[in-house]
Amino acid sequence: MTDLFSDDHARALDDADALRAFRHEFLIPRHDGVEQAYFCGNSLGLQPKGARAHVEEVLRKWSEEAVEAHFTAPGAWMPYHELVRDPLAAVVGAQPSEVVAMNSLTANLHLLMVSFYQPTVERTAILIEAGAFPSDRYAVESQLKYRGLPPEHTLIEVQPDNADGTFSMAAIENAIREHGKRLALVLWPGVQYRTGQAFDLKEIARITHEVGAIAGFDLAHAVGNLPLQLHDSGADFAVWCHYKYMNSGPGAVAGCFVHERHARTDRPRFAGWWGHEQSTRFRMGPDFVPTPGADGWQLSNPPILGLAPLRASLDLFSRAGMDALRARSKRLTGYLEALIHARLADTLQIVTPAAPAQRGCQLSLRVAGGRARGRTLFEHLGAQGIIGDWREPDVIRISPAPLYNTHADVLRFARAVDRWQAGA
Ligand SMILES: *Cc1c(COP(=O)(O)O)cnc(C)c1O
């Protein structure tokens, strides 16, 4: 029988992997001179080596060309956001005109709710998952208040029906149908940040539309993690950030999606000059004429320095391809799961669903014995350069990212836990 815990086994799995070379495209932080086993791409992805050149190109153009750099190739700033459009559309399964890189995730969520949360006399409610990422909940609650609606009556939070805090599709469907007539908007995550559960977005959009509401998705933990088919999902809008699995740097410029059927919508929106129809933007007229598609929600001329690393990141995604990355991701996370089942089950309980279709790369691991024991283990791992992240009260999230993590990284984590539980 193969020894899952042997170096040879992990090495053989890595050697057989067609995508293994992508790790060398990243700068991996070191710990005591050795590369970390970095499993925190769910929080801040690592720096692609190519990012620096793109940032330096912007700095160089600024120093040598200044205002002219808006128009000088290569990398002219005026159409700079268009450089990321096609590869970004490919990552999220959208048509190019349906996506735009702009602002931050929470800002985009607000902008799109201004357009797509339109309460009527009958429909005032927004439905989200209980335990949503705080920023999303704050955004939703503040939109309700902004419309003069009391969140106690208009914010519907669906409780997870499984003991581990995950949702069955039936629970989601029942909640949407139960409140259907009052729902204006369903805002659901692609992957839930705490549990790592992935959802069938197409099905959620279908049910939401059946009851007559708008379907919006927060894909912060899904983009760059799972292949998405946003256009085919039928979602009305989606938002996400680029500093997690998209590896575009701290506070990176975020993304959003507006389905083609809303490309020329006359819904209200908060407008800015960069959303104005391109051919006439610089006539500087007083009346706002939105450019069709997602671009029409832009407010400002984009932060070029902030967009530059996204180019390097998208280059890697284009070369690797989301489907191949997902296949590798399933192998890495499956290996992590197998190691836990083989020897670590007394210490680590996997919260994330076991079915690959219901998860991305992340496993959320509840440490047996409660918070204090969990913290001790977490700190013990960190002290060896094994970097996950901690979610109160007792969960360690480990996210093997298929662009840069290896089976050897995963083995290093499992061995460290194994040694710790033997000594603890
Ligand atoms: C990471 C994350 C955010 C962060 O919001 P920012 O506006 O990028 O700071 C918001 N929502 C979810 C679900 C997240 O995972």
Coordinates of C-alpha atoms and ligand atoms in Angstrom, one line a residue:
M1 CA 0.0 0.0 0.0
T2 CA 1.2 3.5 -0.7
D3 CA 2.3 5.5 2.4
L4 CA 0.4 8.8 2.0
F5 CA 2.8 10.3 4.5
S6 CA 6.0 9.5 2.6
D7 CA 8.1 12.1 0.9
D8 CA 8.4 9.9 -2.1
H9 CA 4.6 9.8 -2.5
A10 CA 4.2 13.5 -2.3
R11 CA 7.2 14.0 -4.7
A12 CA 5.8 11.6 -7.2
L13 CA 2.4 13.4 -7.2
D14 CA 4.2 16.8 -7.7
D15 CA 6.5 15.4 -10.5
A16 CA 3.5 14.0 -12.3
D17 CA 1.8 17.4 -12.3
A18 CA 1.8 19.4 -15.6
L19 CA 1.2 22.7 -13.7
R20 CA 4.1 22.3 -11.2
A21 CA 6.2 25.0 -12.9
F22 CA 3.8 27.8 -12.1
R23 CA 5.1 27.8 -8.5
H24 CA 8.3 29.3 -9.9
E25 CA 6.3 32.3 -11.1
F26 CA 5.7 33.4 -7.5
L27 CA 7.8 34.9 -4.8
I28 CA 7.4 32.5 -1.8
P29 CA 8.1 34.1 1.6
R30 CA 10.8 32.3 3.6
H31 CA 11.0 31.2 7.2
D32 CA 14.4 30.4 8.6
G33 CA 15.7 30.4 5.0
V34 CA 13.2 27.8 3.8
E35 CA 10.2 28.6 1.7
Q36 CA 7.0 28.7 3.7
A37 CA 4.2 26.3 3.2
Y38 CA 1.8 29.1 2.4
F39 CA -1.9 28.2 2.6
C40 CA -3.3 31.7 3.0
G41 CA -4.2 32.5 -0.6
N42 CA -7.8 32.7 0.6
S43 CA -6.7 35.9 2.4
L44 CA -3.8 37.3 0.5
G45 CA -2.4 35.5 -2.6
L46 CA 1.3 35.5 -3.2
Q47 CA 3.1 37.9 -5.5
P48 CA 3.6 36.9 -9.1
K49 CA 7.2 37.6 -10.1
G50 CA 5.8 39.4 -13.2
A51 CA 3.9 42.0 -11.1
R52 CA 7.0 44.1 -10.5
A53 CA 7.7 44.7 -14.1
H54 CA 4.2 45.9 -14.7
V55 CA 4.3 48.3 -11.7
E56 CA 7.7 49.5 -12.8
E57 CA 6.5 50.1 -16.3
V58 CA 3.8 52.4 -14.9
L59 CA 6.3 54.3 -12.8
R60 CA 8.7 54.6 -15.7
K61 CA 6.0 56.0 -18.0
W62 CA 5.0 58.4 -15.3
S63 CA 8.5 59.7 -14.9
E64 CA 9.4 59.8 -18.6
E65 CA 6.1 60.5 -20.3
A66 CA 3.8 61.9 -17.6
V67 CA 0.4 63.0 -19.0
E68 CA 1.3 61.7 -22.5
A69 CA 1.4 58.2 -21.1
H70 CA -2.4 58.2 -21.2
F71 CA -2.0 57.7 -24.9
T72 CA 1.4 56.1 -25.6
A73 CA 1.7 52.4 -26.4
P74 CA 2.5 50.0 -24.9
G75 CA 0.4 50.1 -21.8
A76 CA -1.4 53.4 -22.5
W77 CA -3.3 54.4 -19.4
M78 CA -6.5 55.6 -21.1
P79 CA -7.5 52.1 -22.2
Y80 CA -5.5 50.4 -19.4
H81 CA -8.5 48.6 -17.8
E82 CA -9.2 47.1 -21.1
L83 CA -5.9 45.2 -21.0
V84 CA -7.4 43.0 -18.2
R85 CA -10.9 42.7 -19.6
D86 CA -10.6 39.5 -21.8
P87 CA -8.5 37.4 -19.5
L88 CA -10.7 38.4 -16.6
A89 CA -13.9 37.5 -18.5
A90 CA -12.3 34.1 -19.2
V91 CA -11.6 33.5 -15.5
V92 CA -15.2 34.1 -14.5
G93 CA -16.9 32.7 -17.6
A94 CA -18.4 36.0 -18.8
Q95 CA -18.5 37.9 -22.0
P96 CA -15.9 40.7 -22.1
S97 CA -18.5 43.4 -22.0
E98 CA -20.0 41.9 -18.8
V99 CA -16.9 42.5 -16.6
V100 CA -14.9 45.5 -15.4
A101 CA -12.0 45.9 -12.9
M102 CA -12.7 48.8 -10.6
N103 CA -12.8 50.0 -7.0
S104 CA -12.9 47.5 -4.2
L105 CA -15.3 44.7 -3.5
T106 CA -17.5 46.4 -0.9
A107 CA -17.6 49.6 -3.0
N108 CA -18.8 47.6 -6.0
L109 CA -21.4 45.8 -4.0
H110 CA -22.8 49.1 -2.9
L111 CA -22.8 50.5 -6.5
L112 CA -24.5 47.5 -7.9
M113 CA -27.1 47.3 -5.1
V114 CA -27.9 50.9 -5.9
S115 CA -29.0 49.7 -9.3
F116 CA -30.2 46.2 -8.6
Y117 CA -31.8 46.5 -5.2
Q118 CA -34.9 48.4 -6.1
P119 CA -37.5 47.9 -3.4
T120 CA -41.2 48.1 -4.4
V121 CA -44.2 48.2 -2.1
E122 CA -44.4 44.4 -2.2
R123 CA -40.8 43.5 -2.5
T124 CA -38.5 45.1 0.0
A125 CA -36.4 42.2 1.4
I126 CA -32.8 41.1 0.8
L127 CA -31.9 37.5 1.6
I128 CA -28.3 36.5 2.6
E129 CA -26.7 33.6 4.4
A130 CA -26.5 33.8 8.2
G131 CA -22.9 34.3 9.2
A132 CA -22.1 36.3 6.0
F133 CA -18.8 38.1 5.7
P134 CA -19.3 41.2 7.9
S135 CA -18.6 43.7 5.1
D136 CA -21.4 42.2 3.0
R137 CA -23.8 42.2 5.9
Y138 CA -22.9 45.9 6.7
A139 CA -23.4 46.8 3.1
V140 CA -26.8 45.1 2.8
E141 CA -28.0 46.5 6.1
S142 CA -26.9 50.0 5.3
Q143 CA -28.6 49.8 1.9
L144 CA -31.8 48.9 3.6
K145 CA -31.5 51.8 6.1
Y146 CA -30.6 54.1 3.2
R147 CA -34.0 53.2 1.7
G148 CA -35.7 53.9 5.0
L149 CA -36.5 50.2 5.5
P150 CA -36.0 48.6 9.0
P151 CA -33.5 45.7 8.6
E152 CA -35.4 43.8 11.4
H153 CA -38.1 43.2 8.8
T154 CA -36.3 43.4 5.5
L155 CA -33.0 41.5 6.1
I156 CA -33.6 37.8 5.9
E157 CA -30.7 35.6 7.0
V158 CA -30.9 32.0 6.1
Q159 CA -29.7 29.7 8.9
P160 CA -27.4 26.8 7.9
D161 CA -29.3 23.5 8.4
N162 CA -26.3 21.2 8.8
A163 CA -24.6 20.8 12.1
D164 CA -21.2 21.9 10.7
G165 CA -22.7 25.2 9.6
T166 CA -23.1 24.3 5.9
F167 CA -26.3 24.6 3.9
S168 CA -28.2 22.0 1.9
M169 CA -29.5 23.2 -1.4
A170 CA -33.0 22.4 -0.1
A171 CA -32.6 24.9 2.8
I172 CA -31.6 27.6 0.4
E173 CA -34.4 26.8 -2.0
N174 CA -37.0 26.7 0.8
A175 CA -35.9 30.0 2.2
I176 CA -36.1 31.7 -1.2
R177 CA -39.5 30.2 -1.9
E178 CA -40.9 30.9 1.5
H179 CA -40.0 34.6 1.3
G180 CA -40.3 34.8 -2.5
K181 CA -43.1 37.4 -2.8
R182 CA -41.2 39.9 -0.5
L183 CA -37.8 39.3 -2.0
A184 CA -36.1 42.1 -4.0
L185 CA -32.6 40.6 -3.9
V186 CA -30.8 37.4 -3.1
L187 CA -27.1 38.0 -2.4
W188 CA -25.2 34.7 -2.0
P189 CA -21.5 33.8 -1.8
G190 CA -19.9 31.6 -4.5
V191 CA -17.8 30.0 -1.7
Q192 CA -18.7 30.7 1.9
Y193 CA -15.6 32.2 3.5
R194 CA -15.9 30.5 6.9
T195 CA -16.9 27.0 5.9
G196 CA -15.4 26.8 2.4
Q197 CA -18.7 25.5 1.0
A198 CA -19.2 26.2 -2.7
F199 CA -22.7 26.6 -4.1
D200 CA -24.6 25.9 -7.3
L201 CA -24.9 29.4 -8.5
K202 CA -26.9 28.6 -11.6
E203 CA -29.5 26.8 -9.5
I204 CA -29.7 29.7 -6.9
A205 CA -30.1 32.2 -9.7
R206 CA -32.8 30.1 -11.3
I207 CA -34.8 29.8 -8.1
T208 CA -34.3 33.4 -7.4
H209 CA -35.6 34.5 -10.8
E210 CA -38.5 32.1 -10.5
V211 CA -39.8 34.0 -7.4
G212 CA -39.2 37.3 -9.3
A213 CA -36.1 38.6 -7.4
I214 CA -32.7 39.7 -8.5
A215 CA -29.7 37.3 -8.1
G216 CA -26.4 38.8 -7.0
F217 CA -23.2 36.9 -6.0
D218 CA -20.2 37.7 -3.9
L219 CA -17.4 35.7 -5.4
A220 CA -14.5 36.9 -3.2
H221 CA -13.6 33.3 -2.3
A222 CA -14.7 31.7 -5.6
V223 CA -12.9 33.7 -8.3
G224 CA -9.6 32.2 -9.3
N225 CA -10.5 29.2 -7.1
L226 CA -13.4 27.6 -9.1
P227 CA -14.2 27.7 -12.8
L228 CA -17.2 30.0 -13.0
Q229 CA -19.8 30.4 -15.7
L230 CA -21.2 33.7 -14.7
H231 CA -22.9 34.5 -18.0
D232 CA -24.6 31.1 -18.1
S233 CA -25.5 31.1 -14.5
G234 CA -27.9 33.9 -15.3
A235 CA -26.8 36.0 -12.3
D236 CA -27.8 39.6 -12.6
F237 CA -24.6 40.9 -11.0
A238 CA -21.6 39.7 -9.1
V239 CA -18.7 41.3 -7.3
W240 CA -15.3 40.0 -6.1
C241 CA -11.8 41.1 -5.1
H242 CA -8.4 40.3 -6.6
Y243 CA -6.1 40.0 -3.7
K244 CA -7.2 36.5 -2.6
Y245 CA -6.9 33.7 -5.1
M246 CA -6.2 36.2 -7.9
N247 CA -2.8 37.2 -6.4
S248 CA -3.0 40.8 -7.4
G249 CA -1.7 42.4 -4.2
P250 CA -3.0 44.0 -1.0
G251 CA -6.2 46.0 -1.7
A252 CA -6.0 45.2 -5.4
V253 CA -8.5 46.7 -7.7
A254 CA -11.6 44.6 -7.5
G255 CA -14.0 43.2 -10.2
C256 CA -17.6 43.1 -11.0
F257 CA -20.0 41.5 -13.5
V258 CA -23.3 42.8 -14.9
H259 CA -25.2 40.4 -17.0
E260 CA -25.5 41.3 -20.7
R261 CA -29.3 41.6 -20.4
H262 CA -28.7 44.7 -18.2
A263 CA -26.1 46.2 -20.5
R264 CA -28.4 49.1 -21.5
T265 CA -30.5 49.2 -18.4
D266 CA -32.2 52.4 -17.4
R267 CA -32.1 51.4 -13.7
P268 CA -30.8 54.2 -11.5
R269 CA -27.1 54.2 -10.8
F270 CA -24.6 56.3 -9.0
A271 CA -22.7 57.7 -12.0
G272 CA -19.2 59.1 -12.6
W273 CA -17.4 60.4 -15.7
W274 CA -15.6 57.1 -16.4
G275 CA -19.0 55.3 -16.9
H276 CA -20.0 57.8 -19.5
E277 CA -20.1 56.7 -23.1
Q278 CA -16.5 56.5 -24.3
S279 CA -16.7 58.3 -27.6
T280 CA -18.3 61.4 -26.1
R281 CA -16.7 61.3 -22.6
F282 CA -14.3 64.0 -23.3
R283 CA -16.8 66.4 -24.7
M284 CA -17.4 67.0 -21.0
G285 CA -21.1 67.6 -21.4
P286 CA -23.4 68.0 -18.5
D287 CA -25.6 64.9 -19.1
F288 CA -24.6 61.4 -18.2
V289 CA -24.9 58.8 -21.0
P290 CA -23.8 55.4 -19.7
T291 CA -21.5 53.3 -21.7
P292 CA -23.2 49.9 -22.3
G293 CA -22.1 47.0 -20.2
A294 CA -20.3 46.7 -16.9
D295 CA -18.1 49.7 -17.9
G296 CA -21.1 51.9 -17.4
W297 CA -20.8 51.5 -13.6
Q298 CA -17.2 52.9 -13.5
L299 CA -16.9 56.1 -11.5
S300 CA -13.3 57.3 -11.8
N301 CA -10.3 57.0 -14.0
P302 CA -8.7 53.8 -12.6
P303 CA -5.7 53.6 -10.3
I304 CA -3.2 52.4 -12.9
L305 CA -0.6 51.4 -10.3
G306 CA -3.2 49.3 -8.6
L307 CA -4.3 47.6 -11.9
A308 CA -0.7 46.7 -12.9
P309 CA -0.2 43.6 -10.8
L310 CA -3.6 42.2 -12.0
R311 CA -2.1 42.0 -15.5
A312 CA 0.7 39.7 -14.3
S313 CA -1.8 37.6 -12.4
L314 CA -4.2 37.2 -15.3
D315 CA -1.3 36.3 -17.5
L316 CA -0.7 33.2 -15.3
F317 CA -4.4 32.3 -15.2
S318 CA -4.6 32.5 -19.0
R319 CA -1.6 30.3 -19.4
A320 CA -2.7 27.7 -16.9
G321 CA -6.4 27.7 -17.7
M322 CA -9.1 27.5 -15.0
D323 CA -10.1 24.0 -15.8
A324 CA -6.5 22.6 -15.5
L325 CA -6.1 24.6 -12.3
R326 CA -9.3 23.2 -10.9
A327 CA -8.2 19.6 -11.7
R328 CA -4.9 20.2 -9.8
S329 CA -6.8 21.9 -7.0
K330 CA -9.0 18.9 -6.5
R331 CA -5.9 16.7 -6.3
L332 CA -4.2 18.9 -3.8
T333 CA -7.2 19.4 -1.5
G334 CA -8.1 15.7 -1.9
Y335 CA -4.6 14.8 -0.8
L336 CA -5.0 17.1 2.3
E337 CA -8.3 15.4 3.1
A338 CA -6.8 11.9 2.7
L339 CA -3.9 12.8 5.1
I340 CA -6.4 14.1 7.6
H341 CA -8.6 11.0 7.4
A342 CA -5.6 8.7 7.6
R343 CA -4.0 10.1 10.8
L344 CA -5.3 13.5 12.0
A345 CA -9.0 12.9 12.5
D346 CA -8.7 13.0 16.3
T347 CA -7.4 16.5 16.1
L348 CA -8.9 18.0 12.9
Q349 CA -12.6 17.8 12.0
I350 CA -13.2 18.9 8.4
V351 CA -16.1 21.4 8.3
T352 CA -16.0 21.9 4.5
P353 CA -18.3 19.5 2.5
A354 CA -16.6 16.3 1.3
A355 CA -18.1 16.5 -2.2
P356 CA -15.7 18.2 -4.5
A357 CA -18.6 20.0 -6.2
Q358 CA -19.4 21.7 -2.9
R359 CA -16.0 23.1 -2.2
G360 CA -13.0 24.9 -3.7
C361 CA -9.5 24.5 -2.5
Q362 CA -10.0 25.5 1.1
L363 CA -10.6 23.1 3.9
S364 CA -11.9 24.6 7.2
L365 CA -10.6 22.5 10.0
R366 CA -12.1 22.6 13.5
V367 CA -9.5 21.7 16.1
A368 CA -10.8 19.2 18.7
G369 CA -10.5 20.4 22.3
G370 CA -11.6 24.0 21.8
R371 CA -10.1 27.4 21.3
A372 CA -7.0 27.2 23.5
R373 CA -5.8 23.9 22.0
G374 CA -6.6 25.3 18.5
R375 CA -4.6 28.4 19.1
T376 CA -1.7 26.4 20.4
L377 CA -1.7 24.3 17.2
F378 CA -2.1 27.3 15.0
E379 CA 0.8 29.1 16.5
H380 CA 2.9 25.9 16.5
L381 CA 2.4 25.7 12.7
G382 CA 3.1 29.3 12.2
A383 CA 6.4 29.0 14.1
Q384 CA 7.5 26.4 11.5
G385 CA 6.5 28.5 8.5
I386 CA 3.3 26.7 7.9
I387 CA 0.8 29.5 7.2
G388 CA -2.9 29.0 7.4
D389 CA -5.4 31.4 9.0
W390 CA -7.5 31.4 12.1
R391 CA -11.2 31.8 12.4
E392 CA -12.8 32.2 15.8
P393 CA -13.5 30.2 17.9
D394 CA -11.6 27.1 16.8
V395 CA -11.1 26.8 13.0
I396 CA -7.9 26.8 11.0
R397 CA -8.4 27.4 7.3
I398 CA -6.0 25.7 5.0
S399 CA -6.2 26.6 1.3
P400 CA -3.8 24.9 -1.1
A401 CA -3.7 27.2 -4.1
P402 CA -3.2 25.3 -7.3
L403 CA -0.9 27.9 -8.9
Y404 CA 1.8 27.7 -6.2
N405 CA 1.1 25.1 -3.6
T406 CA 2.5 21.6 -3.9
H407 CA 1.7 18.1 -2.5
A408 CA 5.0 18.5 -0.5
D409 CA 3.5 21.6 1.2
V410 CA 0.4 19.7 2.1
L411 CA 2.5 16.8 3.5
R412 CA 4.5 19.3 5.5
F413 CA 1.3 20.6 7.1
A414 CA 0.0 17.1 7.9
R415 CA 3.3 15.9 9.3
A416 CA 3.5 18.9 11.6
V417 CA 0.0 18.3 13.0
D418 CA 0.8 14.6 13.4
R419 CA 4.0 15.3 15.4
W420 CA 2.2 17.9 17.5
Q421 CA -0.7 15.6 18.4
A422 CA 1.7 12.8 19.3
G423 CA 3.6 15.2 21.7
A424 CA 0.6 17.1 23.0
Ligands
LIG1 C1 -12.6 39.3 1.4 C2 -14.0 39.6 1.4 C3 -14.5 40.9 1.5 C4 -13.5 42.1 1.6 O1 -14.1 43.3 1.2 P1 -13.1 44.5 0.6 O2 -14.1 45.5 0.2 O3 -12.3 43.9 -0.5 O4 -12.3 44.9 1.7 C5 -15.8 41.2 1.4 N1 -16.7 40.1 1.4 C6 -16.3 38.8 1.3 C7 -17.3 37.7 1.2 C8 -14.9 38.5 1.4 O5 -14.5 37.3 1.4

